[in-house]
Amino acid sequence: MDLLTQPIGATHYLIVGAILFVCGLLCMAVKRNAVGLLMGVELVLNAALVNWVAFSSKSFRADVDVALGLDGHLAALFVIILAAGEAAAALAIALNFYNNHATIDVDRGDQLKG
């Protein structure tokens, strides 16, 4: 339990990112409606954001002595913009699916024609 006594560093952020990632995978595996699946995808994206910011922090680069060449904060901003666009498109798809089938159960998606 040495992590509990240390100041907050990159290791703590990586642990939080791993927990968020596992929660997102579980949410995607368990939920049966489209909203639950989208929440799981958002959790996985947020886990990636936390890891990118942790990798770009000065404490991580001091521990590993490597520069990744990628600014984590800029990558996080890019993923936030992508997540906003994804949420808007997914909401439009879910509303259209609900209007056609009166449910958002993803098991009914096999009736879609493309």
mmCIF file of N, CA and C in Angstrom:
data_model
loop_
_atom_site.group_PDB
_atom_site.id
_atom_site.type_symbol
_atom_site.label_atom_id
_atom_site.label_comp_id
_atom_site.label_asym_id
_atom_site.label_seq_id
_atom_site.Cartn_x
_atom_site.Cartn_y
_atom_site.Cartn_z
ATOM 1 N N MET A 1 0.827 -1.198 0.000
ATOM 2 C CA MET A 1 0.000 0.000 0.000
ATOM 3 C C MET A 1 0.865 1.253 0.000
ATOM 4 N N ASP A 2 1.978 1.170 -0.693
ATOM 5 C CA ASP A 2 2.869 2.316 -0.773
ATOM 6 C C ASP A 2 2.275 3.424 -1.636
ATOM 7 N N LEU A 3 1.370 3.084 -2.551
ATOM 8 C CA LEU A 3 0.751 4.094 -3.416
ATOM 9 C C LEU A 3 -0.117 5.069 -2.628
ATOM 10 N N LEU A 4 -0.650 4.616 -1.495
ATOM 11 C CA LEU A 4 -1.523 5.483 -0.709
ATOM 12 C C LEU A 4 -0.759 6.579 0.024
ATOM 13 N N THR A 5 0.512 6.359 0.266
ATOM 14 C CA THR A 5 1.298 7.345 1.010
ATOM 15 C C THR A 5 2.074 8.278 0.096
ATOM 16 N N GLN A 6 2.210 7.950 -1.182
ATOM 17 C CA GLN A 6 2.960 8.792 -2.112
ATOM 18 C C GLN A 6 2.104 9.966 -2.575
ATOM 19 N N PRO A 7 2.753 11.050 -2.999
ATOM 20 C CA PRO A 7 1.976 12.132 -3.619
ATOM 21 C C PRO A 7 1.388 11.662 -4.953
ATOM 22 N N ILE A 8 0.337 12.336 -5.381
ATOM 23 C CA ILE A 8 -0.346 11.940 -6.620
ATOM 24 C C ILE A 8 0.624 12.074 -7.783
ATOM 25 N N GLY A 9 0.773 10.985 -8.521
ATOM 26 C CA GLY A 9 1.681 10.963 -9.662
ATOM 27 C C GLY A 9 1.047 10.258 -10.842
ATOM 28 N N ALA A 10 1.882 9.963 -11.822
ATOM 29 C CA ALA A 10 1.385 9.333 -13.052
ATOM 30 C C ALA A 10 0.837 7.939 -12.777
ATOM 31 N N THR A 11 1.394 7.226 -11.819
ATOM 32 C CA THR A 11 0.923 5.875 -11.504
ATOM 33 C C THR A 11 -0.522 5.900 -11.033
ATOM 34 N N HIS A 12 -0.870 6.875 -10.229
ATOM 35 C CA HIS A 12 -2.243 6.989 -9.745
ATOM 36 C C HIS A 12 -3.221 7.222 -10.905
ATOM 37 N N TYR A 13 -2.824 8.077 -11.840
ATOM 38 C CA TYR A 13 -3.687 8.347 -12.986
ATOM 39 C C TYR A 13 -3.841 7.108 -13.865
ATOM 40 N N LEU A 14 -2.765 6.330 -14.014
ATOM 41 C CA LEU A 14 -2.852 5.112 -14.815
ATOM 42 C C LEU A 14 -3.775 4.086 -14.162
ATOM 43 N N ILE A 15 -3.776 4.026 -12.843
ATOM 44 C CA ILE A 15 -4.683 3.116 -12.141
ATOM 45 C C ILE A 15 -6.129 3.549 -12.338
ATOM 46 N N VAL A 16 -6.377 4.852 -12.237
ATOM 47 C CA VAL A 16 -7.741 5.366 -12.470
ATOM 48 C C VAL A 16 -8.170 5.083 -13.911
ATOM 49 N N GLY A 17 -7.248 5.264 -14.863
ATOM 50 C CA GLY A 17 -7.558 4.972 -16.257
ATOM 51 C C GLY A 17 -7.888 3.503 -16.476
ATOM 52 N N ALA A 18 -7.153 2.611 -15.809
ATOM 53 C CA ALA A 18 -7.419 1.179 -15.940
ATOM 54 C C ALA A 18 -8.785 0.826 -15.350
ATOM 55 N N ILE A 19 -9.120 1.427 -14.219
ATOM 56 C CA ILE A 19 -10.431 1.166 -13.599
ATOM 57 C C ILE A 19 -11.558 1.668 -14.507
ATOM 58 N N LEU A 20 -11.387 2.863 -15.087
ATOM 59 C CA LEU A 20 -12.396 3.384 -16.017
ATOM 60 C C LEU A 20 -12.545 2.482 -17.241
ATOM 61 N N PHE A 21 -11.422 1.978 -17.745
ATOM 62 C CA PHE A 21 -11.465 1.115 -18.921
ATOM 63 C C PHE A 21 -12.227 -0.174 -18.638
ATOM 64 N N VAL A 22 -11.955 -0.789 -17.492
ATOM 65 C CA VAL A 22 -12.648 -2.031 -17.130
ATOM 66 C C VAL A 22 -14.141 -1.769 -16.925
ATOM 67 N N CYS A 23 -14.477 -0.652 -16.279
ATOM 68 C CA CYS A 23 -15.895 -0.307 -16.099
ATOM 69 C C CYS A 23 -16.583 -0.104 -17.451
ATOM 70 N N GLY A 24 -15.891 0.524 -18.394
ATOM 71 C CA GLY A 24 -16.462 0.716 -19.722
ATOM 72 C C GLY A 24 -16.672 -0.595 -20.454
ATOM 73 N N LEU A 25 -15.696 -1.510 -20.357
ATOM 74 C CA LEU A 25 -15.863 -2.817 -20.993
ATOM 75 C C LEU A 25 -17.015 -3.591 -20.382
ATOM 76 N N LEU A 26 -17.126 -3.550 -19.064
ATOM 77 C CA LEU A 26 -18.237 -4.232 -18.404
ATOM 78 C C LEU A 26 -19.578 -3.631 -18.809
ATOM 79 N N CYS A 27 -19.624 -2.331 -18.914
ATOM 80 C CA CYS A 27 -20.866 -1.658 -19.303
ATOM 81 C C CYS A 27 -21.259 -2.054 -20.726
ATOM 82 N N MET A 28 -20.282 -2.133 -21.631
ATOM 83 C CA MET A 28 -20.597 -2.531 -22.998
ATOM 84 C C MET A 28 -21.015 -3.998 -23.077
ATOM 85 N N ALA A 29 -20.469 -4.837 -22.212
ATOM 86 C CA ALA A 29 -20.794 -6.264 -22.253
ATOM 87 C C ALA A 29 -22.147 -6.569 -21.619
ATOM 88 N N VAL A 30 -22.547 -5.792 -20.618
ATOM 89 C CA VAL A 30 -23.747 -6.114 -19.844
ATOM 90 C C VAL A 30 -24.986 -5.407 -20.368
ATOM 91 N N LYS A 31 -24.862 -4.168 -20.759
ATOM 92 C CA LYS A 31 -26.039 -3.382 -21.157
ATOM 93 C C LYS A 31 -26.626 -3.883 -22.466
ATOM 94 N N ARG A 32 -27.943 -3.838 -22.554
ATOM 95 C CA ARG A 32 -28.624 -4.330 -23.744
ATOM 96 C C ARG A 32 -29.261 -3.205 -24.560
ATOM 97 N N ASN A 33 -29.271 -2.001 -24.036
ATOM 98 C CA ASN A 33 -29.847 -0.921 -24.827
ATOM 99 C C ASN A 33 -28.730 -0.013 -25.359
ATOM 100 N N ALA A 34 -29.072 0.784 -26.342
ATOM 101 C CA ALA A 34 -28.083 1.596 -27.033
ATOM 102 C C ALA A 34 -27.470 2.656 -26.122
ATOM 103 N N VAL A 35 -28.245 3.197 -25.223
ATOM 104 C CA VAL A 35 -27.734 4.234 -24.326
ATOM 105 C C VAL A 35 -26.659 3.653 -23.402
ATOM 106 N N GLY A 36 -26.900 2.456 -22.883
ATOM 107 C CA GLY A 36 -25.912 1.806 -22.034
ATOM 108 C C GLY A 36 -24.625 1.495 -22.779
ATOM 109 N N LEU A 37 -24.750 1.062 -24.024
ATOM 110 C CA LEU A 37 -23.555 0.799 -24.828
ATOM 111 C C LEU A 37 -22.760 2.077 -25.069
ATOM 112 N N LEU A 38 -23.456 3.157 -25.347
ATOM 113 C CA LEU A 38 -22.773 4.433 -25.573
ATOM 114 C C LEU A 38 -22.086 4.928 -24.306
ATOM 115 N N MET A 39 -22.704 4.686 -23.162
ATOM 116 C CA MET A 39 -22.046 5.065 -21.906
ATOM 117 C C MET A 39 -20.752 4.281 -21.723
ATOM 118 N N GLY A 40 -20.761 3.002 -22.074
ATOM 119 C CA GLY A 40 -19.555 2.194 -21.988
ATOM 120 C C GLY A 40 -18.462 2.687 -22.920
ATOM 121 N N VAL A 41 -18.847 3.060 -24.127
ATOM 122 C CA VAL A 41 -17.864 3.591 -25.081
ATOM 123 C C VAL A 41 -17.265 4.887 -24.553
ATOM 124 N N GLU A 42 -18.087 5.733 -23.976
ATOM 125 C CA GLU A 42 -17.585 6.991 -23.412
ATOM 126 C C GLU A 42 -16.620 6.732 -22.251
ATOM 127 N N LEU A 43 -16.901 5.735 -21.429
ATOM 128 C CA LEU A 43 -15.981 5.404 -20.339
ATOM 129 C C LEU A 43 -14.640 4.921 -20.872
ATOM 130 N N VAL A 44 -14.660 4.123 -21.927
ATOM 131 C CA VAL A 44 -13.407 3.654 -22.524
ATOM 132 C C VAL A 44 -12.626 4.826 -23.111
ATOM 133 N N LEU A 45 -13.312 5.749 -23.781
ATOM 134 C CA LEU A 45 -12.634 6.929 -24.327
ATOM 135 C C LEU A 45 -12.051 7.797 -23.210
ATOM 136 N N ASN A 46 -12.788 7.949 -22.120
ATOM 137 C CA ASN A 46 -12.275 8.744 -21.006
ATOM 138 C C ASN A 46 -11.077 8.069 -20.347
ATOM 139 N N ALA A 47 -11.059 6.737 -20.315
ATOM 140 C CA ALA A 47 -9.893 6.030 -19.789
ATOM 141 C C ALA A 47 -8.671 6.306 -20.658
ATOM 142 N N ALA A 48 -8.861 6.308 -21.969
ATOM 143 C CA ALA A 48 -7.753 6.630 -22.866
ATOM 144 C C ALA A 48 -7.272 8.057 -22.657
ATOM 145 N N LEU A 49 -8.210 8.975 -22.422
ATOM 146 C CA LEU A 49 -7.826 10.370 -22.160
ATOM 147 C C LEU A 49 -6.988 10.495 -20.900
ATOM 148 N N VAL A 50 -7.409 9.823 -19.849
ATOM 149 C CA VAL A 50 -6.662 9.896 -18.583
ATOM 150 C C VAL A 50 -5.253 9.335 -18.782
ATOM 151 N N ASN A 51 -5.136 8.251 -19.539
ATOM 152 C CA ASN A 51 -3.812 7.676 -19.785
ATOM 153 C C ASN A 51 -2.945 8.595 -20.630
ATOM 154 N N TRP A 52 -3.518 9.228 -21.646
ATOM 155 C CA TRP A 52 -2.734 10.155 -22.471
ATOM 156 C C TRP A 52 -2.225 11.332 -21.665
ATOM 157 N N VAL A 53 -3.072 11.869 -20.816
ATOM 158 C CA VAL A 53 -2.639 12.992 -19.989
ATOM 159 C C VAL A 53 -1.568 12.541 -18.989
ATOM 160 N N ALA A 54 -1.723 11.328 -18.454
ATOM 161 C CA ALA A 54 -0.714 10.805 -17.522
ATOM 162 C C ALA A 54 0.609 10.587 -18.235
ATOM 163 N N PHE A 55 0.573 10.064 -19.463
ATOM 164 C CA PHE A 55 1.815 9.829 -20.197
ATOM 165 C C PHE A 55 2.503 11.125 -20.576
ATOM 166 N N SER A 56 1.763 12.187 -20.739
ATOM 167 C CA SER A 56 2.378 13.454 -21.119
ATOM 168 C C SER A 56 2.825 14.279 -19.917
ATOM 169 N N SER A 57 2.521 13.799 -18.708
ATOM 170 C CA SER A 57 2.890 14.580 -17.523
ATOM 171 C C SER A 57 4.398 14.538 -17.296
ATOM 172 N N LYS A 58 4.891 15.557 -16.641
ATOM 173 C CA LYS A 58 6.328 15.638 -16.384
ATOM 174 C C LYS A 58 6.794 14.578 -15.403
ATOM 175 N N SER A 59 5.916 14.177 -14.487
ATOM 176 C CA SER A 59 6.328 13.149 -13.517
ATOM 177 C C SER A 59 6.510 11.802 -14.208
ATOM 178 N N PHE A 60 5.692 11.489 -15.221
ATOM 179 C CA PHE A 60 5.866 10.228 -15.947
ATOM 180 C C PHE A 60 7.145 10.269 -16.756
ATOM 181 N N ARG A 61 7.414 11.388 -17.414
ATOM 182 C CA ARG A 61 8.633 11.488 -18.222
ATOM 183 C C ARG A 61 9.872 11.479 -17.353
ATOM 184 N N ALA A 62 9.754 11.963 -16.121
ATOM 185 C CA ALA A 62 10.910 11.914 -15.221
ATOM 186 C C ALA A 62 11.157 10.493 -14.744
ATOM 187 N N ASP A 63 10.092 9.720 -14.533
ATOM 188 C CA ASP A 63 10.253 8.324 -14.104
ATOM 189 C C ASP A 63 10.837 7.460 -15.214
ATOM 190 N N VAL A 64 10.364 7.662 -16.439
ATOM 191 C CA VAL A 64 10.758 6.796 -17.539
ATOM 192 C C VAL A 64 11.922 7.373 -18.322
ATOM 193 N N ASP A 65 12.088 8.676 -18.280
ATOM 194 C CA ASP A 65 13.142 9.385 -19.005
ATOM 195 C C ASP A 65 12.962 9.241 -20.516
ATOM 196 N N VAL A 66 11.716 9.367 -20.972
ATOM 197 C CA VAL A 66 11.399 9.312 -22.400
ATOM 198 C C VAL A 66 10.396 10.416 -22.701
ATOM 199 N N ALA A 67 10.551 11.017 -23.831
ATOM 200 C CA ALA A 67 9.548 11.972 -24.298
ATOM 201 C C ALA A 67 8.755 11.313 -25.408
ATOM 202 N N LEU A 68 7.453 11.274 -25.282
ATOM 203 C CA LEU A 68 6.619 10.585 -26.265
ATOM 204 C C LEU A 68 6.432 11.400 -27.536
ATOM 205 N N GLY A 69 6.664 12.687 -27.467
ATOM 206 C CA GLY A 69 6.454 13.519 -28.634
ATOM 207 C C GLY A 69 4.989 13.826 -28.888
ATOM 208 N N LEU A 70 4.110 13.415 -27.992
ATOM 209 C CA LEU A 70 2.678 13.646 -28.142
ATOM 210 C C LEU A 70 2.202 14.402 -26.916
ATOM 211 N N ASP A 71 1.622 15.553 -27.131
ATOM 212 C CA ASP A 71 1.098 16.325 -26.020
ATOM 213 C C ASP A 71 -0.247 15.736 -25.629
ATOM 214 N N GLY A 72 -0.321 15.157 -24.441
ATOM 215 C CA GLY A 72 -1.525 14.469 -23.997
ATOM 216 C C GLY A 72 -2.727 15.373 -23.874
ATOM 217 N N HIS A 73 -2.503 16.622 -23.505
ATOM 218 C CA HIS A 73 -3.625 17.544 -23.349
ATOM 219 C C HIS A 73 -4.253 17.871 -24.710
ATOM 220 N N LEU A 74 -3.431 17.996 -25.730
ATOM 221 C CA LEU A 74 -3.957 18.235 -27.075
ATOM 222 C C LEU A 74 -4.710 17.008 -27.579
ATOM 223 N N ALA A 75 -4.183 15.823 -27.306
ATOM 224 C CA ALA A 75 -4.879 14.590 -27.695
ATOM 225 C C ALA A 75 -6.194 14.465 -26.941
ATOM 226 N N ALA A 76 -6.203 14.844 -25.666
ATOM 227 C CA ALA A 76 -7.434 14.786 -24.877
ATOM 228 C C ALA A 76 -8.486 15.734 -25.455
ATOM 229 N N LEU A 77 -8.078 16.918 -25.851
ATOM 230 C CA LEU A 77 -9.009 17.862 -26.460
ATOM 231 C C LEU A 77 -9.576 17.299 -27.761
ATOM 232 N N PHE A 78 -8.733 16.667 -28.564
ATOM 233 C CA PHE A 78 -9.184 16.050 -29.814
ATOM 234 C C PHE A 78 -10.211 14.955 -29.544
ATOM 235 N N VAL A 79 -9.971 14.111 -28.539
ATOM 236 C CA VAL A 79 -10.900 13.024 -28.236
ATOM 237 C C VAL A 79 -12.206 13.565 -27.657
ATOM 238 N N ILE A 80 -12.148 14.631 -26.893
ATOM 239 C CA ILE A 80 -13.377 15.246 -26.378
ATOM 240 C C ILE A 80 -14.235 15.772 -27.527
ATOM 241 N N ILE A 81 -13.592 16.372 -28.525
ATOM 242 C CA ILE A 81 -14.330 16.862 -29.696
ATOM 243 C C ILE A 81 -14.944 15.688 -30.457
ATOM 244 N N LEU A 82 -14.177 14.601 -30.625
ATOM 245 C CA LEU A 82 -14.711 13.412 -31.293
ATOM 246 C C LEU A 82 -15.865 12.799 -30.508
ATOM 247 N N ALA A 83 -15.748 12.780 -29.184
ATOM 248 C CA ALA A 83 -16.814 12.204 -28.357
ATOM 249 C C ALA A 83 -18.095 13.029 -28.456
ATOM 250 N N ALA A 84 -17.962 14.332 -28.560
ATOM 251 C CA ALA A 84 -19.156 15.174 -28.709
ATOM 252 C C ALA A 84 -19.841 14.890 -30.042
ATOM 253 N N GLY A 85 -19.061 14.755 -31.101
ATOM 254 C CA GLY A 85 -19.642 14.411 -32.397
ATOM 255 C C GLY A 85 -20.264 13.029 -32.392
ATOM 256 N N GLU A 86 -19.595 12.081 -31.741
ATOM 257 C CA GLU A 86 -20.134 10.722 -31.642
ATOM 258 C C GLU A 86 -21.443 10.710 -30.866
ATOM 259 N N ALA A 87 -21.512 11.467 -29.794
ATOM 260 C CA ALA A 87 -22.733 11.507 -28.988
ATOM 261 C C ALA A 87 -23.892 12.095 -29.791
ATOM 262 N N ALA A 88 -23.620 13.114 -30.581
ATOM 263 C CA ALA A 88 -24.682 13.714 -31.390
ATOM 264 C C ALA A 88 -25.173 12.739 -32.462
ATOM 265 N N ALA A 89 -24.235 12.070 -33.130
ATOM 266 C CA ALA A 89 -24.632 11.111 -34.169
ATOM 267 C C ALA A 89 -25.358 9.913 -33.554
ATOM 268 N N ALA A 90 -24.869 9.418 -32.424
ATOM 269 C CA ALA A 90 -25.502 8.266 -31.783
ATOM 270 C C ALA A 90 -26.885 8.613 -31.263
ATOM 271 N N LEU A 91 -27.074 9.817 -30.769
ATOM 272 C CA LEU A 91 -28.397 10.237 -30.323
ATOM 273 C C LEU A 91 -29.368 10.299 -31.496
ATOM 274 N N ALA A 92 -28.897 10.784 -32.628
ATOM 275 C CA ALA A 92 -29.759 10.824 -33.815
ATOM 276 C C ALA A 92 -30.135 9.413 -34.261
ATOM 277 N N ILE A 93 -29.171 8.484 -34.227
ATOM 278 C CA ILE A 93 -29.466 7.102 -34.615
ATOM 279 C C ILE A 93 -30.438 6.468 -33.625
ATOM 280 N N ALA A 94 -30.208 6.694 -32.325
ATOM 281 C CA ALA A 94 -31.088 6.103 -31.309
ATOM 282 C C ALA A 94 -32.509 6.652 -31.417
ATOM 283 N N LEU A 95 -32.648 7.940 -31.666
ATOM 284 C CA LEU A 95 -33.988 8.527 -31.816
ATOM 285 C C LEU A 95 -34.690 7.985 -33.055
ATOM 286 N N ASN A 96 -33.956 7.835 -34.145
ATOM 287 C CA ASN A 96 -34.547 7.273 -35.358
ATOM 288 C C ASN A 96 -34.955 5.819 -35.135
ATOM 289 N N PHE A 97 -34.115 5.055 -34.448
ATOM 290 C CA PHE A 97 -34.432 3.657 -34.147
ATOM 291 C C PHE A 97 -35.658 3.573 -33.246
ATOM 292 N N TYR A 98 -35.743 4.476 -32.258
ATOM 293 C CA TYR A 98 -36.899 4.489 -31.356
ATOM 294 C C TYR A 98 -38.177 4.849 -32.106
ATOM 295 N N ASN A 99 -38.086 5.793 -33.029
ATOM 296 C CA ASN A 99 -39.275 6.158 -33.812
ATOM 297 C C ASN A 99 -39.768 5.004 -34.673
ATOM 298 N N ASN A 100 -38.858 4.165 -35.156
ATOM 299 C CA ASN A 100 -39.252 3.052 -36.023
ATOM 300 C C ASN A 100 -39.714 1.822 -35.243
ATOM 301 N N HIS A 101 -39.124 1.558 -34.070
ATOM 302 C CA HIS A 101 -39.386 0.304 -33.365
ATOM 303 C C HIS A 101 -39.998 0.476 -31.974
ATOM 304 N N ALA A 102 -40.134 1.685 -31.483
ATOM 305 C CA ALA A 102 -40.681 1.993 -30.159
ATOM 306 C C ALA A 102 -39.865 1.355 -29.033
ATOM 307 N N THR A 103 -38.597 1.074 -29.280
ATOM 308 C CA THR A 103 -37.672 0.579 -28.265
ATOM 309 C C THR A 103 -36.251 0.899 -28.724
ATOM 310 N N ILE A 104 -35.313 0.896 -27.764
ATOM 311 C CA ILE A 104 -33.913 1.078 -28.148
ATOM 312 C C ILE A 104 -33.101 -0.163 -27.786
ATOM 313 N N ASP A 105 -33.771 -1.307 -27.711
ATOM 314 C CA ASP A 105 -33.104 -2.572 -27.441
ATOM 315 C C ASP A 105 -32.253 -2.943 -28.648
ATOM 316 N N VAL A 106 -30.951 -3.171 -28.441
ATOM 317 C CA VAL A 106 -30.064 -3.430 -29.566
ATOM 318 C C VAL A 106 -30.289 -4.801 -30.192
ATOM 319 N N ASP A 107 -30.989 -5.704 -29.510
ATOM 320 C CA ASP A 107 -31.286 -7.005 -30.109
ATOM 321 C C ASP A 107 -32.305 -6.877 -31.243
ATOM 322 N N ARG A 108 -33.049 -5.806 -31.278
ATOM 323 C CA ARG A 108 -34.019 -5.581 -32.363
ATOM 324 C C ARG A 108 -33.339 -4.994 -33.602
ATOM 325 N N GLY A 109 -32.052 -4.723 -33.512
ATOM 326 C CA GLY A 109 -31.323 -4.120 -34.625
ATOM 327 C C GLY A 109 -31.131 -5.028 -35.815
ATOM 328 N N ASP A 110 -31.430 -6.319 -35.675
ATOM 329 C CA ASP A 110 -31.277 -7.214 -36.808
ATOM 330 C C ASP A 110 -32.362 -6.996 -37.868
ATOM 331 N N GLN A 111 -33.349 -6.175 -37.560
ATOM 332 C CA GLN A 111 -34.422 -5.893 -38.515
ATOM 333 C C GLN A 111 -34.083 -4.707 -39.431
ATOM 334 N N LEU A 112 -32.942 -4.071 -39.201
ATOM 335 C CA LEU A 112 -32.564 -2.926 -40.029
ATOM 336 C C LEU A 112 -32.192 -3.380 -41.434
ATOM 337 N N LYS A 113 -32.499 -2.561 -42.380
ATOM 338 C CA LYS A 113 -32.153 -2.854 -43.776
ATOM 339 C C LYS A 113 -31.197 -1.776 -44.256
ATOM 340 N N GLY A 114 -30.172 -2.171 -44.997
ATOM 341 C CA GLY A 114 -29.165 -1.194 -45.396
ATOM 342 C C GLY A 114 -28.941 -1.077 -46.807
#
